[in-house]
Amino acid sequence: MEFSLLKEKSVVFKGADPHDVSGYVNRHVGSHSIRLSRTSHPSADLSHRKFGDLDLCRISYGGTVRVTSEALETIYHLQILLKGHCLWRGARGQEHHFVPGELLLINPDDPVDLTYSQDCEKFIVKMPESLLEAACAENHWQRPGEGIRFTANRHGLQEIGGLLNLLGLVCEEAESGVAPPRLQEHYGRIIANKLLCLQNNVRREQPGGASAIFERIAHFIEENLKQDITLEQLAGLVNISPRSLYALFEKHARTTPRHYVRQKRLERINASLRDPSVPVRNITEVALDYGFLHLGRFSESYRNAFGELPSDTLKRRAC
């Protein structure tokens, strides 16, 4: 499996002593120790780029190497296997052989115990806690007191759509050397948000619970009934997905968002037609004001909702 992640201009070591490479990684990517096979004389390669808050690293040791670390303290590691295989050992005795196309996500307090095959090559993204916390705050999600933790550490690349293309673009920007700090920060936030789509302990529900979220949406709808209201707009208002939006309306209104907006518009029109203090020149004008462009369908919907035609409601007001 071939990926375009860091090119020749980012090479730091080529055919080097693995201990020299390990020392560099300790300084720039994460504290660890290595143990080499006594019968081999591997030569290691390493490419590295700093990009905003991120460290991008492509590494191969050229031989069977065991990498261990008690914990990464305040950083997360996203490790994508590019070639060969890597044996991961978990704290509870679990084991998994990672193959190309799989990624390992390591929390700051996770112990690390990895054995690289002779042909193993990895791409590693080092990300500080502060970057994920900023992405969490940006989305108005509730950060757990114990810190953000991913509840699953093994994933396939298909679980994060477009991640490889995104990382390839980030590597190009990093190697160009001309990306301004704001752009670097922007890319870091995008990657953080991508990772937060994976299973974790972050609460996406707004403070006050689902009822408060629905009330906020309902208030927005009431204030904008004459405007074009889209599902994306409603979901973005409270930072939830369209799927979660449907679930929210099913729970609190027993209907869909579109039907809810339509019903509220009909109710507003009905109130206007009944209230003598509200100036109404004709039914067509009122219907168009509230986005009903097909008058026949509007009249049918109105009659289904209130048991009479809009013209009948208007006539009764005049009596």
mmCIF file of C-alpha atoms in Angstrom:
data_model
loop_
_atom_site.group_PDB
_atom_site.id
_atom_site.type_symbol
_atom_site.label_atom_id
_atom_site.label_comp_id
_atom_site.label_asym_id
_atom_site.label_seq_id
_atom_site.Cartn_x
_atom_site.Cartn_y
_atom_site.Cartn_z
ATOM 1 C CA MET A 1 0.000 0.000 0.000
ATOM 2 C CA GLU A 2 1.682 3.205 -1.174
ATOM 3 C CA PHE A 3 0.954 6.658 0.219
ATOM 4 C CA SER A 4 2.323 10.091 -0.612
ATOM 5 C CA LEU A 5 3.143 11.230 2.926
ATOM 6 C CA LEU A 6 6.373 13.213 3.365
ATOM 7 C CA LYS A 7 8.872 13.212 0.513
ATOM 8 C CA GLU A 8 12.657 13.354 0.139
ATOM 9 C CA LYS A 9 12.937 16.950 1.334
ATOM 10 C CA SER A 10 11.688 15.869 4.784
ATOM 11 C CA VAL A 11 14.259 13.060 5.250
ATOM 12 C CA VAL A 12 16.227 13.381 8.500
ATOM 13 C CA PHE A 13 17.882 9.919 8.583
ATOM 14 C CA LYS A 14 18.551 7.477 5.762
ATOM 15 C CA GLY A 15 20.084 4.063 6.517
ATOM 16 C CA ALA A 16 20.973 5.211 10.026
ATOM 17 C CA ASP A 17 21.559 3.504 13.361
ATOM 18 C CA PRO A 18 18.106 2.809 14.899
ATOM 19 C CA HIS A 19 19.282 4.203 18.251
ATOM 20 C CA ASP A 20 20.102 7.539 16.605
ATOM 21 C CA VAL A 21 16.635 7.596 15.056
ATOM 22 C CA SER A 22 15.083 6.627 18.400
ATOM 23 C CA GLY A 23 16.898 9.487 20.134
ATOM 24 C CA TYR A 24 15.524 11.969 17.608
ATOM 25 C CA VAL A 25 12.007 10.561 18.027
ATOM 26 C CA ASN A 26 12.317 10.926 21.794
ATOM 27 C CA ARG A 27 13.074 14.610 21.396
ATOM 28 C CA HIS A 28 10.437 15.441 18.797
ATOM 29 C CA VAL A 29 7.664 12.841 18.653
ATOM 30 C CA GLY A 30 7.292 10.993 21.965
ATOM 31 C CA SER A 31 9.220 9.400 24.813
ATOM 32 C CA HIS A 32 9.934 5.685 24.295
ATOM 33 C CA SER A 33 12.605 3.012 24.331
ATOM 34 C CA ILE A 34 13.541 0.389 21.728
ATOM 35 C CA ARG A 35 14.871 -3.161 21.823
ATOM 36 C CA LEU A 36 16.502 -4.644 18.722
ATOM 37 C CA SER A 37 17.014 -8.196 17.624
ATOM 38 C CA ARG A 38 20.618 -9.180 18.508
ATOM 39 C CA THR A 39 21.012 -11.156 15.287
ATOM 40 C CA SER A 40 20.229 -8.303 12.913
ATOM 41 C CA HIS A 41 21.908 -5.044 11.959
ATOM 42 C CA PRO A 42 18.978 -2.865 10.842
ATOM 43 C CA SER A 43 19.303 0.513 9.203
ATOM 44 C CA ALA A 44 16.539 3.010 9.973
ATOM 45 C CA ASP A 45 14.892 5.785 7.955
ATOM 46 C CA LEU A 46 13.075 8.802 9.321
ATOM 47 C CA SER A 47 11.274 11.788 7.777
ATOM 48 C CA HIS A 48 9.892 14.561 9.980
ATOM 49 C CA ARG A 49 8.096 17.874 9.679
ATOM 50 C CA LYS A 50 6.704 20.285 12.260
ATOM 51 C CA PHE A 51 3.440 21.880 11.135
ATOM 52 C CA GLY A 52 1.743 24.186 13.619
ATOM 53 C CA ASP A 53 0.879 22.116 16.695
ATOM 54 C CA LEU A 54 1.386 18.874 14.788
ATOM 55 C CA ASP A 55 4.460 16.711 14.299
ATOM 56 C CA LEU A 56 4.420 14.568 11.150
ATOM 57 C CA CYS A 57 6.743 11.574 11.098
ATOM 58 C CA ARG A 58 7.420 8.689 8.702
ATOM 59 C CA ILE A 59 9.582 5.972 10.197
ATOM 60 C CA SER A 60 10.992 2.507 9.500
ATOM 61 C CA TYR A 61 13.626 0.729 11.577
ATOM 62 C CA GLY A 62 14.659 -1.775 8.922
ATOM 63 C CA GLY A 63 14.533 -4.695 11.339
ATOM 64 C CA THR A 64 12.459 -6.305 14.068
ATOM 65 C CA VAL A 65 12.159 -3.675 16.805
ATOM 66 C CA ARG A 66 10.103 -3.550 20.006
ATOM 67 C CA VAL A 67 8.985 -0.048 21.024
ATOM 68 C CA THR A 68 7.678 0.576 24.555
ATOM 69 C CA SER A 69 6.586 3.584 26.576
ATOM 70 C CA GLU A 70 4.783 3.958 29.890
ATOM 71 C CA ALA A 71 2.587 6.760 28.533
ATOM 72 C CA LEU A 72 2.719 9.700 26.148
ATOM 73 C CA GLU A 73 1.687 12.115 28.955
ATOM 74 C CA THR A 74 0.034 15.082 27.175
ATOM 75 C CA ILE A 75 -0.004 13.995 23.539
ATOM 76 C CA TYR A 76 -2.042 11.735 21.260
ATOM 77 C CA HIS A 77 -0.525 9.559 18.552
ATOM 78 C CA LEU A 78 -2.276 8.645 15.342
ATOM 79 C CA GLN A 79 -0.215 5.856 13.751
ATOM 80 C CA ILE A 80 -1.035 4.585 10.249
ATOM 81 C CA LEU A 81 0.651 1.400 9.106
ATOM 82 C CA LEU A 82 2.015 1.841 5.577
ATOM 83 C CA LYS A 83 4.010 -1.380 5.069
ATOM 84 C CA GLY A 84 4.702 -4.673 6.819
ATOM 85 C CA HIS A 85 2.927 -5.441 10.066
ATOM 86 C CA CYS A 86 3.030 -4.304 13.674
ATOM 87 C CA LEU A 87 2.078 -6.286 16.768
ATOM 88 C CA TRP A 88 0.263 -4.202 19.405
ATOM 89 C CA ARG A 89 -0.031 -5.458 22.978
ATOM 90 C CA GLY A 90 -2.678 -3.876 25.205
ATOM 91 C CA ALA A 91 -2.553 -3.287 28.953
ATOM 92 C CA ARG A 92 -5.075 -6.091 29.556
ATOM 93 C CA GLY A 93 -3.234 -8.709 27.545
ATOM 94 C CA GLN A 94 -4.932 -7.981 24.197
ATOM 95 C CA GLU A 95 -2.952 -8.379 20.991
ATOM 96 C CA HIS A 96 -3.545 -7.272 17.426
ATOM 97 C CA HIS A 97 -1.432 -7.495 14.271
ATOM 98 C CA PHE A 98 -1.902 -4.223 12.421
ATOM 99 C CA VAL A 99 -1.730 -4.431 8.633
ATOM 100 C CA PRO A 100 -1.416 -1.665 5.999
ATOM 101 C CA GLY A 101 -4.543 0.484 5.933
ATOM 102 C CA GLU A 102 -5.180 0.187 9.685
ATOM 103 C CA LEU A 103 -4.501 2.910 12.214
ATOM 104 C CA LEU A 104 -3.708 2.902 15.903
ATOM 105 C CA LEU A 105 -4.942 5.789 18.073
ATOM 106 C CA ILE A 106 -3.020 6.171 21.330
ATOM 107 C CA ASN A 107 -4.344 8.238 24.253
ATOM 108 C CA PRO A 108 -1.906 10.211 26.449
ATOM 109 C CA ASP A 109 -2.207 7.734 29.345
ATOM 110 C CA ASP A 110 -2.106 4.543 27.235
ATOM 111 C CA PRO A 111 1.007 2.368 27.693
ATOM 112 C CA VAL A 112 2.753 1.608 24.404
ATOM 113 C CA ASP A 113 4.033 -1.844 23.487
ATOM 114 C CA LEU A 114 4.629 -2.353 19.762
ATOM 115 C CA THR A 115 6.776 -4.762 17.779
ATOM 116 C CA TYR A 116 7.656 -3.698 14.221
ATOM 117 C CA SER A 117 8.306 -6.289 11.542
ATOM 118 C CA GLN A 118 11.509 -5.962 9.532
ATOM 119 C CA ASP A 119 9.660 -4.304 6.634
ATOM 120 C CA CYS A 120 7.356 -2.201 8.809
ATOM 121 C CA GLU A 121 6.871 1.478 7.978
ATOM 122 C CA LYS A 122 4.574 3.894 9.792
ATOM 123 C CA PHE A 123 3.251 7.411 9.434
ATOM 124 C CA ILE A 124 2.717 9.095 12.805
ATOM 125 C CA VAL A 125 0.811 12.277 13.654
ATOM 126 C CA LYS A 126 1.643 13.683 17.075
ATOM 127 C CA MET A 127 -1.123 15.928 18.415
ATOM 128 C CA PRO A 128 -1.163 17.808 21.746
ATOM 129 C CA GLU A 129 -4.150 17.614 24.106
ATOM 130 C CA SER A 130 -4.741 21.343 23.640
ATOM 131 C CA LEU A 131 -5.602 20.891 19.963
ATOM 132 C CA LEU A 132 -8.361 18.343 20.608
ATOM 133 C CA GLU A 133 -9.649 20.411 23.516
ATOM 134 C CA ALA A 134 -9.847 23.495 21.276
ATOM 135 C CA ALA A 135 -11.790 21.521 18.645
ATOM 136 C CA CYS A 136 -14.128 20.281 21.377
ATOM 137 C CA ALA A 137 -14.736 23.836 22.623
ATOM 138 C CA GLU A 138 -15.212 25.109 19.082
ATOM 139 C CA ASN A 139 -18.095 22.644 18.640
ATOM 140 C CA HIS A 140 -19.561 23.562 22.058
ATOM 141 C CA TRP A 141 -19.148 19.953 23.208
ATOM 142 C CA GLN A 142 -18.640 19.081 26.863
ATOM 143 C CA ARG A 143 -15.069 18.050 27.627
ATOM 144 C CA PRO A 144 -14.934 15.283 30.252
ATOM 145 C CA GLY A 145 -13.161 16.153 33.479
ATOM 146 C CA GLU A 146 -10.738 13.270 33.045
ATOM 147 C CA GLY A 147 -9.778 14.560 29.600
ATOM 148 C CA ILE A 148 -10.683 13.452 26.079
ATOM 149 C CA ARG A 149 -10.167 9.733 25.642
ATOM 150 C CA PHE A 150 -10.809 7.566 22.608
ATOM 151 C CA THR A 151 -12.613 4.404 23.662
ATOM 152 C CA ALA A 152 -11.366 2.304 20.736
ATOM 153 C CA ASN A 153 -7.782 2.367 19.490
ATOM 154 C CA ARG A 154 -8.001 0.185 16.344
ATOM 155 C CA HIS A 155 -9.610 1.586 13.208
ATOM 156 C CA GLY A 156 -9.667 1.135 9.454
ATOM 157 C CA LEU A 157 -8.924 4.121 7.266
ATOM 158 C CA GLN A 158 -12.424 3.880 5.784
ATOM 159 C CA GLU A 159 -13.831 4.909 9.191
ATOM 160 C CA ILE A 160 -12.415 8.418 8.690
ATOM 161 C CA GLY A 161 -13.372 9.326 5.145
ATOM 162 C CA GLY A 162 -10.798 11.427 3.300
ATOM 163 C CA LEU A 163 -8.191 11.223 6.067
ATOM 164 C CA LEU A 164 -5.345 10.090 3.792
ATOM 165 C CA ASN A 165 -6.041 12.828 1.255
ATOM 166 C CA LEU A 166 -6.152 15.357 4.075
ATOM 167 C CA LEU A 167 -2.843 14.157 5.540
ATOM 168 C CA GLY A 168 -1.272 14.192 2.076
ATOM 169 C CA LEU A 169 -2.337 17.822 1.655
ATOM 170 C CA VAL A 170 -1.010 18.712 5.119
ATOM 171 C CA CYS A 171 2.335 17.109 4.256
ATOM 172 C CA GLU A 172 2.539 19.128 1.037
ATOM 173 C CA GLU A 173 1.784 22.347 2.932
ATOM 174 C CA ALA A 174 4.364 21.466 5.591
ATOM 175 C CA GLU A 175 7.052 20.749 3.000
ATOM 176 C CA SER A 176 6.272 23.931 1.055
ATOM 177 C CA GLY A 177 7.493 25.992 4.010
ATOM 178 C CA VAL A 178 5.211 28.900 3.083
ATOM 179 C CA ALA A 179 1.984 28.037 4.945
ATOM 180 C CA PRO A 180 1.166 30.921 7.350
ATOM 181 C CA PRO A 181 0.545 30.105 11.029
ATOM 182 C CA ARG A 182 -3.227 30.626 10.735
ATOM 183 C CA LEU A 183 -3.421 28.091 7.911
ATOM 184 C CA GLN A 184 -1.366 25.600 9.894
ATOM 185 C CA GLU A 185 -3.719 26.072 12.847
ATOM 186 C CA HIS A 186 -6.722 25.596 10.558
ATOM 187 C CA TYR A 187 -5.440 22.270 9.222
ATOM 188 C CA GLY A 188 -4.699 21.089 12.759
ATOM 189 C CA ARG A 189 -8.280 21.808 13.805
ATOM 190 C CA ILE A 190 -9.637 19.911 10.802
ATOM 191 C CA ILE A 191 -7.613 16.814 11.698
ATOM 192 C CA ALA A 192 -8.697 17.107 15.347
ATOM 193 C CA ASN A 193 -12.351 17.296 14.291
ATOM 194 C CA LYS A 194 -11.857 14.281 12.029
ATOM 195 C CA LEU A 195 -10.521 12.260 14.952
ATOM 196 C CA LEU A 196 -13.350 13.368 17.225
ATOM 197 C CA CYS A 197 -15.733 11.573 14.853
ATOM 198 C CA LEU A 198 -14.317 8.304 16.243
ATOM 199 C CA GLN A 199 -15.620 6.709 19.449
ATOM 200 C CA ASN A 200 -14.694 8.831 22.462
ATOM 201 C CA ASN A 201 -15.982 10.064 25.817
ATOM 202 C CA VAL A 202 -16.900 13.600 24.667
ATOM 203 C CA ARG A 203 -20.522 14.579 25.297
ATOM 204 C CA ARG A 204 -21.966 16.267 22.242
ATOM 205 C CA GLU A 205 -25.194 17.215 23.973
ATOM 206 C CA GLN A 206 -25.401 20.909 24.805
ATOM 207 C CA PRO A 207 -25.541 22.028 28.480
ATOM 208 C CA GLY A 208 -29.140 21.813 29.672
ATOM 209 C CA GLY A 209 -29.863 18.590 27.802
ATOM 210 C CA ALA A 210 -31.825 17.711 24.697
ATOM 211 C CA SER A 211 -34.860 19.740 25.795
ATOM 212 C CA ALA A 212 -32.818 22.937 25.885
ATOM 213 C CA ILE A 213 -31.417 22.160 22.433
ATOM 214 C CA PHE A 214 -34.890 21.609 21.005
ATOM 215 C CA GLU A 215 -36.193 24.798 22.619
ATOM 216 C CA ARG A 216 -33.388 26.760 21.024
ATOM 217 C CA ILE A 217 -34.203 25.328 17.597
ATOM 218 C CA ALA A 218 -37.952 25.874 18.097
ATOM 219 C CA HIS A 219 -37.349 29.508 19.066
ATOM 220 C CA PHE A 220 -35.209 30.036 15.975
ATOM 221 C CA ILE A 221 -37.955 28.574 13.777
ATOM 222 C CA GLU A 222 -40.615 30.818 15.358
ATOM 223 C CA GLU A 223 -38.445 33.875 14.722
ATOM 224 C CA ASN A 224 -37.706 32.981 11.101
ATOM 225 C CA LEU A 225 -40.903 31.454 9.706
ATOM 226 C CA LYS A 226 -40.866 33.779 6.714
ATOM 227 C CA GLN A 227 -37.273 32.852 5.864
ATOM 228 C CA ASP A 228 -35.894 29.821 4.040
ATOM 229 C CA ILE A 229 -34.998 27.344 6.829
ATOM 230 C CA THR A 230 -32.789 24.402 5.870
ATOM 231 C CA LEU A 231 -31.993 21.223 7.792
ATOM 232 C CA GLU A 232 -28.288 22.043 7.602
ATOM 233 C CA GLN A 233 -28.991 25.444 9.125
ATOM 234 C CA LEU A 234 -30.902 23.936 12.066
ATOM 235 C CA ALA A 235 -28.278 21.263 12.676
ATOM 236 C CA GLY A 236 -25.464 23.812 12.501
ATOM 237 C CA LEU A 237 -27.272 26.071 14.961
ATOM 238 C CA VAL A 238 -26.657 23.584 17.792
ATOM 239 C CA ASN A 239 -23.674 21.704 16.320
ATOM 240 C CA ILE A 240 -25.332 18.330 15.776
ATOM 241 C CA SER A 241 -25.541 16.074 12.735
ATOM 242 C CA PRO A 242 -28.643 15.980 10.478
ATOM 243 C CA ARG A 243 -29.257 12.447 11.753
ATOM 244 C CA SER A 244 -29.253 13.673 15.362
ATOM 245 C CA LEU A 245 -31.569 16.513 14.321
ATOM 246 C CA TYR A 246 -34.159 14.014 13.061
ATOM 247 C CA ALA A 247 -33.871 12.040 16.313
ATOM 248 C CA LEU A 248 -34.328 15.231 18.336
ATOM 249 C CA PHE A 249 -37.553 16.169 16.499
ATOM 250 C CA GLU A 250 -38.867 12.617 16.730
ATOM 251 C CA LYS A 251 -38.351 12.685 20.495
ATOM 252 C CA HIS A 252 -39.757 16.154 21.224
ATOM 253 C CA ALA A 253 -42.274 16.785 18.424
ATOM 254 C CA ARG A 254 -43.093 13.294 17.088
ATOM 255 C CA THR A 255 -42.469 14.534 13.560
ATOM 256 C CA THR A 256 -39.718 15.486 11.130
ATOM 257 C CA PRO A 257 -38.008 18.905 11.070
ATOM 258 C CA ARG A 258 -39.536 19.778 7.686
ATOM 259 C CA HIS A 259 -43.064 18.854 8.779
ATOM 260 C CA TYR A 260 -42.591 20.795 12.014
ATOM 261 C CA VAL A 261 -41.565 23.967 10.166
ATOM 262 C CA ARG A 262 -44.474 23.549 7.732
ATOM 263 C CA GLN A 263 -46.959 23.108 10.570
ATOM 264 C CA LYS A 264 -45.660 26.173 12.415
ATOM 265 C CA ARG A 265 -46.045 28.246 9.254
ATOM 266 C CA LEU A 266 -49.634 27.044 8.834
ATOM 267 C CA GLU A 267 -50.352 27.901 12.475
ATOM 268 C CA ARG A 268 -48.924 31.406 12.008
ATOM 269 C CA ILE A 269 -51.033 31.924 8.869
ATOM 270 C CA ASN A 270 -54.135 30.673 10.665
ATOM 271 C CA ALA A 271 -53.532 33.092 13.540
ATOM 272 C CA SER A 272 -53.040 35.964 11.072
ATOM 273 C CA LEU A 273 -56.255 35.167 9.199
ATOM 274 C CA ARG A 274 -58.252 35.008 12.451
ATOM 275 C CA ASP A 275 -56.836 38.174 14.018
ATOM 276 C CA PRO A 276 -58.593 41.358 12.839
ATOM 277 C CA SER A 277 -55.623 43.458 13.937
ATOM 278 C CA VAL A 278 -53.340 41.763 11.393
ATOM 279 C CA PRO A 279 -53.620 43.403 7.933
ATOM 280 C CA VAL A 280 -54.299 40.775 5.248
ATOM 281 C CA ARG A 281 -54.961 41.826 1.648
ATOM 282 C CA ASN A 282 -55.479 38.371 0.198
ATOM 283 C CA ILE A 283 -54.732 34.677 0.780
ATOM 284 C CA THR A 284 -52.119 34.491 -1.972
ATOM 285 C CA GLU A 285 -50.000 37.203 -0.408
ATOM 286 C CA VAL A 286 -50.011 35.514 3.004
ATOM 287 C CA ALA A 287 -49.184 32.108 1.535
ATOM 288 C CA LEU A 288 -46.243 33.460 -0.448
ATOM 289 C CA ASP A 289 -44.949 35.359 2.589
ATOM 290 C CA TYR A 290 -44.533 32.052 4.386
ATOM 291 C CA GLY A 291 -42.965 30.175 1.495
ATOM 292 C CA PHE A 292 -46.011 28.344 0.085
ATOM 293 C CA LEU A 293 -45.484 28.696 -3.643
ATOM 294 C CA HIS A 294 -48.128 26.190 -4.804
ATOM 295 C CA LEU A 295 -51.477 27.658 -3.732
ATOM 296 C CA GLY A 296 -53.490 24.508 -4.386
ATOM 297 C CA ARG A 297 -51.251 22.415 -2.125
ATOM 298 C CA PHE A 298 -51.258 25.175 0.458
ATOM 299 C CA SER A 299 -55.063 25.229 0.610
ATOM 300 C CA GLU A 300 -55.187 21.444 0.937
ATOM 301 C CA SER A 301 -52.611 21.446 3.743
ATOM 302 C CA TYR A 302 -54.445 24.242 5.517
ATOM 303 C CA ARG A 303 -57.782 22.400 5.333
ATOM 304 C CA ASN A 304 -56.178 19.190 6.635
ATOM 305 C CA ALA A 305 -54.759 21.128 9.571
ATOM 306 C CA PHE A 306 -57.752 23.293 10.508
ATOM 307 C CA GLY A 307 -60.809 21.698 8.897
ATOM 308 C CA GLU A 308 -61.587 24.598 6.574
ATOM 309 C CA LEU A 309 -60.107 26.532 3.669
ATOM 310 C CA PRO A 310 -58.022 29.653 4.406
ATOM 311 C CA SER A 311 -60.667 31.766 2.623
ATOM 312 C CA ASP A 312 -63.305 30.480 5.075
ATOM 313 C CA THR A 313 -61.158 31.538 8.020
ATOM 314 C CA LEU A 314 -60.719 34.996 6.545
ATOM 315 C CA LYS A 315 -64.476 35.346 5.897
ATOM 316 C CA ARG A 316 -65.343 34.437 9.473
ATOM 317 C CA ARG A 317 -63.013 37.167 10.701
ATOM 318 C CA ALA A 318 -64.934 39.703 8.657
ATOM 319 C CA CYS A 319 -68.303 38.685 10.089
#
